[in-house]
PDB file of C-alpha atoms and ligand atoms in Angstrom:
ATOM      1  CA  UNK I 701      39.460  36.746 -30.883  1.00 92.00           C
ATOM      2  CA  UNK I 702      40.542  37.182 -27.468  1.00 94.00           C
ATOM      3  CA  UNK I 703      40.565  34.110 -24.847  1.00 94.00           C
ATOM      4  CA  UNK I 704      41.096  34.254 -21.118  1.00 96.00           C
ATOM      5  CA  UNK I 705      41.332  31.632 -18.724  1.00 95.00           C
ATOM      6  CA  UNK I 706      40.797  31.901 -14.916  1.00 96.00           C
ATOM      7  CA  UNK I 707      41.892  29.435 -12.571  1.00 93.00           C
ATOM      8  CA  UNK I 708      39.421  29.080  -9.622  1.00 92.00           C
ATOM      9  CA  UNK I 709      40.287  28.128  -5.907  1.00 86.00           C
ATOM     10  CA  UNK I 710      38.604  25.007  -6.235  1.00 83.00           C
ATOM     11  CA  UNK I 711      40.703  23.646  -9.235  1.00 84.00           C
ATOM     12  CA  UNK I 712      38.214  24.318 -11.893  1.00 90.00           C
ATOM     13  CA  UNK I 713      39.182  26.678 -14.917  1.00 94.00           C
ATOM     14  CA  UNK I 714      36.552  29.357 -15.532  1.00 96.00           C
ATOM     15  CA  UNK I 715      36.812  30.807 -19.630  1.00 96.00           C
ATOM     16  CA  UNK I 716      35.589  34.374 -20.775  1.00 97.00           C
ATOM     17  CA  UNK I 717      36.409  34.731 -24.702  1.00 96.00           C
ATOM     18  CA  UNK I 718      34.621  36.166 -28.046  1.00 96.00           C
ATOM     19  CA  UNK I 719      35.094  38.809 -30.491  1.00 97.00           C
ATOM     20  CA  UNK I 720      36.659  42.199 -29.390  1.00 96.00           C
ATOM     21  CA  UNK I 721      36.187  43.903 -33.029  1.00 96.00           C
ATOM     22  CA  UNK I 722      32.437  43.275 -32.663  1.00 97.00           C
ATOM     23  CA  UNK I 723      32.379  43.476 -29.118  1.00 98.00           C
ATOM     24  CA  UNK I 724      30.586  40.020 -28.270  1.00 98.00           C
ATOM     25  CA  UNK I 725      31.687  37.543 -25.395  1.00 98.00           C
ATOM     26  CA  UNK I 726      30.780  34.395 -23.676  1.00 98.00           C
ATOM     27  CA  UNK I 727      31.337  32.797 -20.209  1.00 98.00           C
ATOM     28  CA  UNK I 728      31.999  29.311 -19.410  1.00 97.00           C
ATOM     29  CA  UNK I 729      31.864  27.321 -16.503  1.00 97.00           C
ATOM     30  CA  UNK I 730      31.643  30.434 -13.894  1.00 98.00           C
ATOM     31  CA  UNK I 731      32.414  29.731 -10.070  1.00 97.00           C
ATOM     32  CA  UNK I 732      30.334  31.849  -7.588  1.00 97.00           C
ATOM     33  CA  UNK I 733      32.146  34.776  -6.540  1.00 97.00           C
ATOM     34  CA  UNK I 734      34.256  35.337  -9.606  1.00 98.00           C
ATOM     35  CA  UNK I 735      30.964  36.919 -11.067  1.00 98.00           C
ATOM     36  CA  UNK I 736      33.099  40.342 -11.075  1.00 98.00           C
ATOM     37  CA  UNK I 737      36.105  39.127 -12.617  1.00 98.00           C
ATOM     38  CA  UNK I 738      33.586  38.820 -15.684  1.00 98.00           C
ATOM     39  CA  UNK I 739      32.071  41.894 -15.463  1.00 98.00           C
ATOM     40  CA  UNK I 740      35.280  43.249 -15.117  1.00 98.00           C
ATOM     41  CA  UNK I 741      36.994  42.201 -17.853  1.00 98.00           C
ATOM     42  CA  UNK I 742      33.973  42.061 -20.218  1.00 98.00           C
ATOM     43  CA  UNK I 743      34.252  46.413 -19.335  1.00 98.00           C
ATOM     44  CA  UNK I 744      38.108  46.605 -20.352  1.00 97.00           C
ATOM     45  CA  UNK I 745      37.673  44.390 -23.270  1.00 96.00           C
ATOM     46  CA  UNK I 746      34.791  47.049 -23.989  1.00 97.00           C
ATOM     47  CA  UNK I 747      32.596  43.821 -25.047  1.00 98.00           C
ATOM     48  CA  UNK I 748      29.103  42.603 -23.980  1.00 98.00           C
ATOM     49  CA  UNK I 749      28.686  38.844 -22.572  1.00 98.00           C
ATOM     50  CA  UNK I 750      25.804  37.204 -24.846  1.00 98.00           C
ATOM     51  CA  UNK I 751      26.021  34.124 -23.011  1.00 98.00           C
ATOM     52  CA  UNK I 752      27.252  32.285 -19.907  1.00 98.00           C
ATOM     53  CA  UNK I 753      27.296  28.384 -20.195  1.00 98.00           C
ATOM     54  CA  UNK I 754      28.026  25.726 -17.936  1.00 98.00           C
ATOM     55  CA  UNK I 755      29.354  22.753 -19.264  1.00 96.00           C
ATOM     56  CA  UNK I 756      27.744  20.517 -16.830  1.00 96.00           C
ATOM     57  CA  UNK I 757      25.452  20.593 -13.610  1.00 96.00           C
ATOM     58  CA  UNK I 758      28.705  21.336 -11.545  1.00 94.00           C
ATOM     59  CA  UNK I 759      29.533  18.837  -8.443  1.00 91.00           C
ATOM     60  CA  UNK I 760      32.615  20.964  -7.312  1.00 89.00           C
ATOM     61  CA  UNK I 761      31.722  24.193  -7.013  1.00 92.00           C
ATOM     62  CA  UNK I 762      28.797  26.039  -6.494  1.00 95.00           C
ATOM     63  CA  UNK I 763      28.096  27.851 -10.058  1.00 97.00           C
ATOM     64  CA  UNK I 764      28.139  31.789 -10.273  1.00 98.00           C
ATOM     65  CA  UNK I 765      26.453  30.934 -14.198  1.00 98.00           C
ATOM     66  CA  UNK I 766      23.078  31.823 -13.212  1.00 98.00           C
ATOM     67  CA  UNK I 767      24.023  34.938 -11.284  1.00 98.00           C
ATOM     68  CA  UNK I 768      26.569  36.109 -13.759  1.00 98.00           C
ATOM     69  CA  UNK I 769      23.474  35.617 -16.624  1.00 98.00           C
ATOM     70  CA  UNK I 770      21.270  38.156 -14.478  1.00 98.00           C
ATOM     71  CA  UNK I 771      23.637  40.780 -13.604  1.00 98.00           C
ATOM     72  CA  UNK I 772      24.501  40.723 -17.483  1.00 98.00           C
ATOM     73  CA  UNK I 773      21.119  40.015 -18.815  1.00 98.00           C
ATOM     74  CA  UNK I 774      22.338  37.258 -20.551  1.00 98.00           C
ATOM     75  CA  UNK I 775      20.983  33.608 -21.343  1.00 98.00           C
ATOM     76  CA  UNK I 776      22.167  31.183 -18.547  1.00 98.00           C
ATOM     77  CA  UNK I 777      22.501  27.956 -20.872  1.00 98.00           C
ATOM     78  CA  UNK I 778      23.429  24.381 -20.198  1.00 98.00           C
ATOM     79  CA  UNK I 779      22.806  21.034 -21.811  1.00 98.00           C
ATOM     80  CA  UNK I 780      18.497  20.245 -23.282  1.00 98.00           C
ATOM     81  CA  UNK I 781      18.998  17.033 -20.992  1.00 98.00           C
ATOM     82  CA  UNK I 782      18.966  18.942 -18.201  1.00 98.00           C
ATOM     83  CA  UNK I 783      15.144  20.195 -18.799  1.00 97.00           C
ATOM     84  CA  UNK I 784      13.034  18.929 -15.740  1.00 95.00           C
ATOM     85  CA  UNK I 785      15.884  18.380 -13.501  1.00 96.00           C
ATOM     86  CA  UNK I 786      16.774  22.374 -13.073  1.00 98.00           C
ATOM     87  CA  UNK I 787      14.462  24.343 -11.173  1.00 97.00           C
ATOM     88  CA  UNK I 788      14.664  27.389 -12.722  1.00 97.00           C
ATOM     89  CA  UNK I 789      14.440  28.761 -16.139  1.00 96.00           C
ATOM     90  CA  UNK I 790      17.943  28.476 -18.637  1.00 98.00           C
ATOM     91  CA  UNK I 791      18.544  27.742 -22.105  1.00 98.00           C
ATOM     92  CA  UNK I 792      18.730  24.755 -23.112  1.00 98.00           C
ATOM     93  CA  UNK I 793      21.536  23.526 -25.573  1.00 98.00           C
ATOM     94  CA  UNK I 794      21.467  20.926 -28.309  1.00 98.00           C
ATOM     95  CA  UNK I 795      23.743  18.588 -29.880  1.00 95.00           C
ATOM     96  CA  UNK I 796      25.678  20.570 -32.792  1.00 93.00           C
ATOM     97  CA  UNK I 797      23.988  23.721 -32.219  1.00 97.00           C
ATOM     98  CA  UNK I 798      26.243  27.013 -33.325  1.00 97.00           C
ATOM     99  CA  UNK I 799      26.304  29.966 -31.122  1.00 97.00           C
ATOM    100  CA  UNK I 800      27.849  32.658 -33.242  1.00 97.00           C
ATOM    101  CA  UNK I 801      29.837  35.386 -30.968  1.00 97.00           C
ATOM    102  CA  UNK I 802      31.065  37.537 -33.545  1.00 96.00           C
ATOM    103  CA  UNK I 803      33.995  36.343 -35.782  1.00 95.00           C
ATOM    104  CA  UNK I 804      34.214  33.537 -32.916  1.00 95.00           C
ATOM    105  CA  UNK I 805      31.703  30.243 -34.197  1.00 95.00           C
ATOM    106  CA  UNK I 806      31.015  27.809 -30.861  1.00 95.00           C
ATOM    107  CA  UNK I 807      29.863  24.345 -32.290  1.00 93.00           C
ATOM    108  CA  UNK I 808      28.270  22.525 -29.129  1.00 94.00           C
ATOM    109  CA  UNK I 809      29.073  19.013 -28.445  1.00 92.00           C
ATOM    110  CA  UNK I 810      26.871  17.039 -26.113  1.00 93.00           C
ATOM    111  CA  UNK I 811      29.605  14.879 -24.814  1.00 89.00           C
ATOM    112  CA  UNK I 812      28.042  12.539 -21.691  1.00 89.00           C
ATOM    113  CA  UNK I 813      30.510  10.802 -19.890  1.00 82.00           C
ATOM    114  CA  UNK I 814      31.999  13.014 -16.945  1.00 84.00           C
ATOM    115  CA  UNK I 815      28.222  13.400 -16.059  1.00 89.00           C
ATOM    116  CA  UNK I 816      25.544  12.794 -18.449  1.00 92.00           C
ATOM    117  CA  UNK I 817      24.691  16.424 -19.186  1.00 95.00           C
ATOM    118  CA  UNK I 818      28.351  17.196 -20.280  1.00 93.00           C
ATOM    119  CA  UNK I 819      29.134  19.710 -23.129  1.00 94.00           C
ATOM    120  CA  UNK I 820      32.379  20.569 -25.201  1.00 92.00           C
ATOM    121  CA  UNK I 821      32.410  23.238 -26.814  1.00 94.00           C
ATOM    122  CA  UNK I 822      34.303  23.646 -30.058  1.00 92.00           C
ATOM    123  CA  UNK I 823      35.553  27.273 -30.551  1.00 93.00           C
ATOM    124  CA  UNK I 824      36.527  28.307 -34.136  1.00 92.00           C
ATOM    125  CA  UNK I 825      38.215  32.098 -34.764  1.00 89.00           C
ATOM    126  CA  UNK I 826      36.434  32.608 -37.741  1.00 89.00           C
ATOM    127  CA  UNK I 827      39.360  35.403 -38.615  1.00 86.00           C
ATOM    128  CA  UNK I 828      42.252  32.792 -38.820  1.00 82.00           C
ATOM    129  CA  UNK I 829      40.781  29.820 -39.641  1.00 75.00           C
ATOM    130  CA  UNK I 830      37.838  27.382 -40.401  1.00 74.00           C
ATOM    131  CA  UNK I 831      39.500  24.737 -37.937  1.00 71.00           C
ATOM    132  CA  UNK I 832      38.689  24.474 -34.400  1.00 70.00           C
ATOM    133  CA  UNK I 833      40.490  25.299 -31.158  1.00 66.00           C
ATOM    134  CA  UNK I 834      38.527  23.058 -28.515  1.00 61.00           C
ATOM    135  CA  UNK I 835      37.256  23.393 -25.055  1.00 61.00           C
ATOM    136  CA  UNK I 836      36.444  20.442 -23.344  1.00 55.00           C
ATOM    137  CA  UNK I 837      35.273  19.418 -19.795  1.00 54.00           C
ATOM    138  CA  UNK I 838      35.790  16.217 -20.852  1.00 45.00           C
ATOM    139  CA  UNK I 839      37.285  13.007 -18.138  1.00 40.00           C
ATOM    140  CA  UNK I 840      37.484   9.996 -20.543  1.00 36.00           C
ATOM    141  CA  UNK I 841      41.683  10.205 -20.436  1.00 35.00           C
ATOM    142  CA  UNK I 842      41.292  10.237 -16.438  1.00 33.00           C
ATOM    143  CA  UNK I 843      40.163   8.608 -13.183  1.00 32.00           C
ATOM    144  CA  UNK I 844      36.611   9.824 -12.068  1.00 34.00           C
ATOM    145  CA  UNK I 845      36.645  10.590  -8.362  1.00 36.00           C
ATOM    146  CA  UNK I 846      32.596  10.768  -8.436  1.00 37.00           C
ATOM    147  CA  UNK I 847      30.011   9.790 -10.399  1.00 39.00           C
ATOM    148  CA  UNK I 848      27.073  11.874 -10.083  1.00 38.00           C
ATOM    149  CA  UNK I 849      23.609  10.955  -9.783  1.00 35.00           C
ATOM    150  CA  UNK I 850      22.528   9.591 -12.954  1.00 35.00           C
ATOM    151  CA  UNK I 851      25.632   8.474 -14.777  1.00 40.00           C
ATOM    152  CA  UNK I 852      26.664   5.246 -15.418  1.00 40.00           C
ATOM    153  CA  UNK I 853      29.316   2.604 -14.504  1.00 43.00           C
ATOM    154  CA  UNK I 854      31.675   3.216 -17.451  1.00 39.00           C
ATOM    155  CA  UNK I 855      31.430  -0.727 -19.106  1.00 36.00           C
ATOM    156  CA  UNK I 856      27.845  -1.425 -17.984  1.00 38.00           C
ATOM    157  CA  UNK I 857      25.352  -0.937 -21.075  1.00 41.00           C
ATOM    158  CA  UNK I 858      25.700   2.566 -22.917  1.00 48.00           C
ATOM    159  CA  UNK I 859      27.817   3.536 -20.543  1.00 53.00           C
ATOM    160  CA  UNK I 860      31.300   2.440 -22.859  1.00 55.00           C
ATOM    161  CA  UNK I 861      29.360   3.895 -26.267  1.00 61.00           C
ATOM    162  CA  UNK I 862      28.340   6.862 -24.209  1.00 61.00           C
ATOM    163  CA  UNK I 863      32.320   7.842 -23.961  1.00 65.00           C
ATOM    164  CA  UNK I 864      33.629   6.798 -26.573  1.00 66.00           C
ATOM    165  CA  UNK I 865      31.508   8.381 -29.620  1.00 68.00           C
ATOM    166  CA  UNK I 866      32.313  11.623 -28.329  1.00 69.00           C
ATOM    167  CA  UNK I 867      35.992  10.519 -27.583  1.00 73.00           C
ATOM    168  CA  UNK I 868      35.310  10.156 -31.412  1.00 76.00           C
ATOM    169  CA  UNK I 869      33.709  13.476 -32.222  1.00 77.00           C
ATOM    170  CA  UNK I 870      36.605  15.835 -30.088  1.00 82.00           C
ATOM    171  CA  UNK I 871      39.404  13.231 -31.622  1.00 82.00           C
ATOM    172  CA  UNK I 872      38.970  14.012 -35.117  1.00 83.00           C
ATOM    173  CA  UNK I 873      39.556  17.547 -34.700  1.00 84.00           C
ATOM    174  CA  UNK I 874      43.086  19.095 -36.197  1.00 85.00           C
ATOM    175  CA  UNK I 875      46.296  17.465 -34.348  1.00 87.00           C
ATOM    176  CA  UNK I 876      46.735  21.496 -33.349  1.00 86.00           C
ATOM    177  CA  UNK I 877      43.444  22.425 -31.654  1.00 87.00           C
ATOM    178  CA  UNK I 878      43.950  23.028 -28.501  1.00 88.00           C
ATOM    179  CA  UNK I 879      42.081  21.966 -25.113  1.00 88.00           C
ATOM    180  CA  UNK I 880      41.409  23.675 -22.438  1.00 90.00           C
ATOM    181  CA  UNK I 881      39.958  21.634 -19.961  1.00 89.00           C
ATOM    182  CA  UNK I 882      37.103  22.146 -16.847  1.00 89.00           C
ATOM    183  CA  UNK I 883      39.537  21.384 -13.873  1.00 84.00           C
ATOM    184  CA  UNK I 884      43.185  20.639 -12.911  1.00 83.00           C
ATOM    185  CA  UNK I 885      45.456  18.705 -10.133  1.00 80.00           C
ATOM    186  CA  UNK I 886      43.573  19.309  -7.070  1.00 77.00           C
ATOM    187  CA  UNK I 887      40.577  19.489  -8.559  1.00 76.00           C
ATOM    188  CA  UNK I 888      38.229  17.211  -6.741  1.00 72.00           C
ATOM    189  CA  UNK I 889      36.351  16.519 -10.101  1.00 72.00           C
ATOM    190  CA  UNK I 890      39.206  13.870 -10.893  1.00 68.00           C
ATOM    191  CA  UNK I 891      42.236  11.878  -9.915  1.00 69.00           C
ATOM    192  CA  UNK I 892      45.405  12.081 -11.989  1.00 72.00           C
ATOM    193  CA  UNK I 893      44.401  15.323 -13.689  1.00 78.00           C
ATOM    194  CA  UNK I 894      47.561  17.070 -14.657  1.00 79.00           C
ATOM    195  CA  UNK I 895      49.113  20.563 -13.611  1.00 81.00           C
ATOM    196  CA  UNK I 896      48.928  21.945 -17.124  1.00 83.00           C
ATOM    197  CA  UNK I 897      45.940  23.872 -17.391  1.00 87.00           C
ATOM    198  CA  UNK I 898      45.844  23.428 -21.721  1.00 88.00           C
ATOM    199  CA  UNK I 899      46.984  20.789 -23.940  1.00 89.00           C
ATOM    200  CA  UNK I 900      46.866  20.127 -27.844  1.00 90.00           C
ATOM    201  CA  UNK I 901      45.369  16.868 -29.247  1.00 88.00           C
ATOM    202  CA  UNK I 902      48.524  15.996 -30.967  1.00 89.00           C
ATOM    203  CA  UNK I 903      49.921  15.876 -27.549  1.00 90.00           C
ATOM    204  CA  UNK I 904      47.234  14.013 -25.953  1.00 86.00           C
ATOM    205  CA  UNK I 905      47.067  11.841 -28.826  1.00 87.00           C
ATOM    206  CA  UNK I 906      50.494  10.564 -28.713  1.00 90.00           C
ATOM    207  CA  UNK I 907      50.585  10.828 -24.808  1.00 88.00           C
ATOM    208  CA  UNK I 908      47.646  10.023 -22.910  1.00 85.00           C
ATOM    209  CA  UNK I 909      47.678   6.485 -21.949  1.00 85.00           C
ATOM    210  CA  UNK I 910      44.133   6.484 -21.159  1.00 82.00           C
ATOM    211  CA  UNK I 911      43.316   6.754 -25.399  1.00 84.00           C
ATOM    212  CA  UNK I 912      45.643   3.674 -25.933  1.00 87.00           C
ATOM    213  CA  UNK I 913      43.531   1.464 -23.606  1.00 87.00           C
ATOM    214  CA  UNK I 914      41.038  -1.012 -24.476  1.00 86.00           C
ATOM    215  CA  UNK I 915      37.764  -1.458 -23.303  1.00 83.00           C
ATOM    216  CA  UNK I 916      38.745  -3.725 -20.041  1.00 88.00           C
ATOM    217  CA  UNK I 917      41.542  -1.618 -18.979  1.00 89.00           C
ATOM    218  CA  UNK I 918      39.996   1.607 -19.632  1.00 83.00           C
ATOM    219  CA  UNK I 919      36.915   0.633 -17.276  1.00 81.00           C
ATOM    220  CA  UNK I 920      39.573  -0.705 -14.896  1.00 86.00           C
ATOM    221  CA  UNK I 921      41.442   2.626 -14.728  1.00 82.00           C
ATOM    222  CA  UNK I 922      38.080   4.626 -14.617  1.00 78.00           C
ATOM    223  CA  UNK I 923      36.924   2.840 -11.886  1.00 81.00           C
ATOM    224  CA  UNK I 924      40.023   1.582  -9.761  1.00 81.00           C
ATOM    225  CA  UNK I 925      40.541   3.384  -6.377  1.00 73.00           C
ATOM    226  CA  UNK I 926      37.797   5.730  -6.713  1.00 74.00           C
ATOM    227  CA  UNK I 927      38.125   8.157  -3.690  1.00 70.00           C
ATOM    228  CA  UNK I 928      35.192   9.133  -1.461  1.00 73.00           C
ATOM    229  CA  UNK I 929      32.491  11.629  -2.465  1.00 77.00           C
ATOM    230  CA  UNK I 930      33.894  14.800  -1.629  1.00 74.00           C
ATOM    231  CA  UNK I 931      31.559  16.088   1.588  1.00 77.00           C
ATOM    232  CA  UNK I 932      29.863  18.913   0.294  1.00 89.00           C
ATOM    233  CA  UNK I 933      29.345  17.675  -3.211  1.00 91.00           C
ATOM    234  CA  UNK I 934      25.878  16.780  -2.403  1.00 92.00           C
ATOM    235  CA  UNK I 935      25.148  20.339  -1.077  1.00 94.00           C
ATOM    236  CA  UNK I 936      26.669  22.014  -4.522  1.00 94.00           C
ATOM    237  CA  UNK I 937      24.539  19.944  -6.642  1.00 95.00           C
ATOM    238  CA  UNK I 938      21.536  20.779  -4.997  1.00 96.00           C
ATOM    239  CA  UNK I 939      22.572  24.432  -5.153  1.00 97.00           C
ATOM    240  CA  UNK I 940      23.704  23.862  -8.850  1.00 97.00           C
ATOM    241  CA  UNK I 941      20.070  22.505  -9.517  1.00 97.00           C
ATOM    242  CA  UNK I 942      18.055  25.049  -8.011  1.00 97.00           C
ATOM    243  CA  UNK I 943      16.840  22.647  -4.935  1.00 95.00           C
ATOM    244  CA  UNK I 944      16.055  23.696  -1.764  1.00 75.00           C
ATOM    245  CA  UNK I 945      19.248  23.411   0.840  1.00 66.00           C
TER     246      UNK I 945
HETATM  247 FE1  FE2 Q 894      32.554  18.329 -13.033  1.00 72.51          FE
END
């Protein structure tokens, strides 16, 4: 298995990673205008991309996913709940669903909470182990700086159950799988987001005070100070949707 991650210029972390022996790749979370940097390395890795996924309807960046998937002739997927809000055509992604790339298994989580349409993806290297690595684009151990259309005030109905079962899910994974998360600091997806671009559960487990909170403080933190929406978030989204400017 070979696993790359690209940091973007908006504080987002693009992944490209799969199977080199059978020559099978995916793409996650693509900004537009890195579309290259896939094809490129998808031609020295001398592997095909069989899918590009986007973990979410993207509010920070406008999304070179559905470009990438053309120019590749691959399936642009994202999250079933997203049916009837895209305008266009993309696969849609269900709960637990495997994508096999190869030697490399990716279990799909459908993980609402950063927006309602959020995936994890659990990545397994079928050649070392049955365990999972992880990648998440999850925010439930950090400050949301938005909350896009559609989500819910963390605390108010589902919206507590709605982070905290797949808190659950991603939490019982192996103390050593390791995360690799959607965005950064400066990343205007979140507040507090650290510098470190990857992290292990055991660490986050033992260190992230946001998992050690209760229900009160943990809405608190979510929803303390919450910055304005960034100004052209509204723009991306429509972009991201496939709505008219
Ligand atoms: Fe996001």
């Amino acid at each position: 298995m070979f696993f790359k991650q690209l940091a973007t210029k908006e504080a987002s972390l693009s992944y490209f990673f799969g199977c080199a022996g059978q020559g099978k790749a995916v793409a996650v979370d693509v900004v537009a205008g890195d579309e290259d940097w896939f094809i490129a390395e998808a031609e020295r890795a001398q592997v095909r991309i069989t899918h590009v996924i986007d973990t979410h309807v993207h509010a920070d960046h406008y999304s070179g996913g559905p470009e990438l998937a053309r120019r590749v002739g691959a399936p642009y997927c994202l999250h079933e709940s997203d049916r009837g809000r895209v305008q266009f055509d993309f696969t849609p992604l269900a709960d637990d669903q495997v994508i096999e790339v190869g030697n490399v298994q990716i279990r799909v989580l459908h993980t609402p909470g950063h927006t309602p349409d959020s995936l994890c993806l659990l990545v397994t290297d079928l050649r070392r182990e049955a365990a999972p690595w992880f990648r998440a684009d999850r925010r439930y151990p950090v400050r949301q700086r938005h909350r896009p259309a559609g989500s819910r005030r963390p605390g108010t109905g589902n919206g507590w159950h709605a982070l905290r079962q797949p808190a659950r899910q991603i939490l019982n994974c192996p103390m050593r799988s390791r995360s690799a998360p959607g965005h950064q600091a400066g990343s205007v997806c979140g507040a507090g987001l650290s510098g470190k671009p990857s992290s292990t559960l055991g660490f986050e487990k033992r260190w992230n005070p946001a998992l050690a909170l209760d229900k009160a403080a943990f809405v608190d933190a979510l929803t303390r100070d919450i910055p304005p929406r960034p100004a052209e978030m509204d723009a991306m989204v429509r972009a991201n949707l496939g709505l008219a400017a």
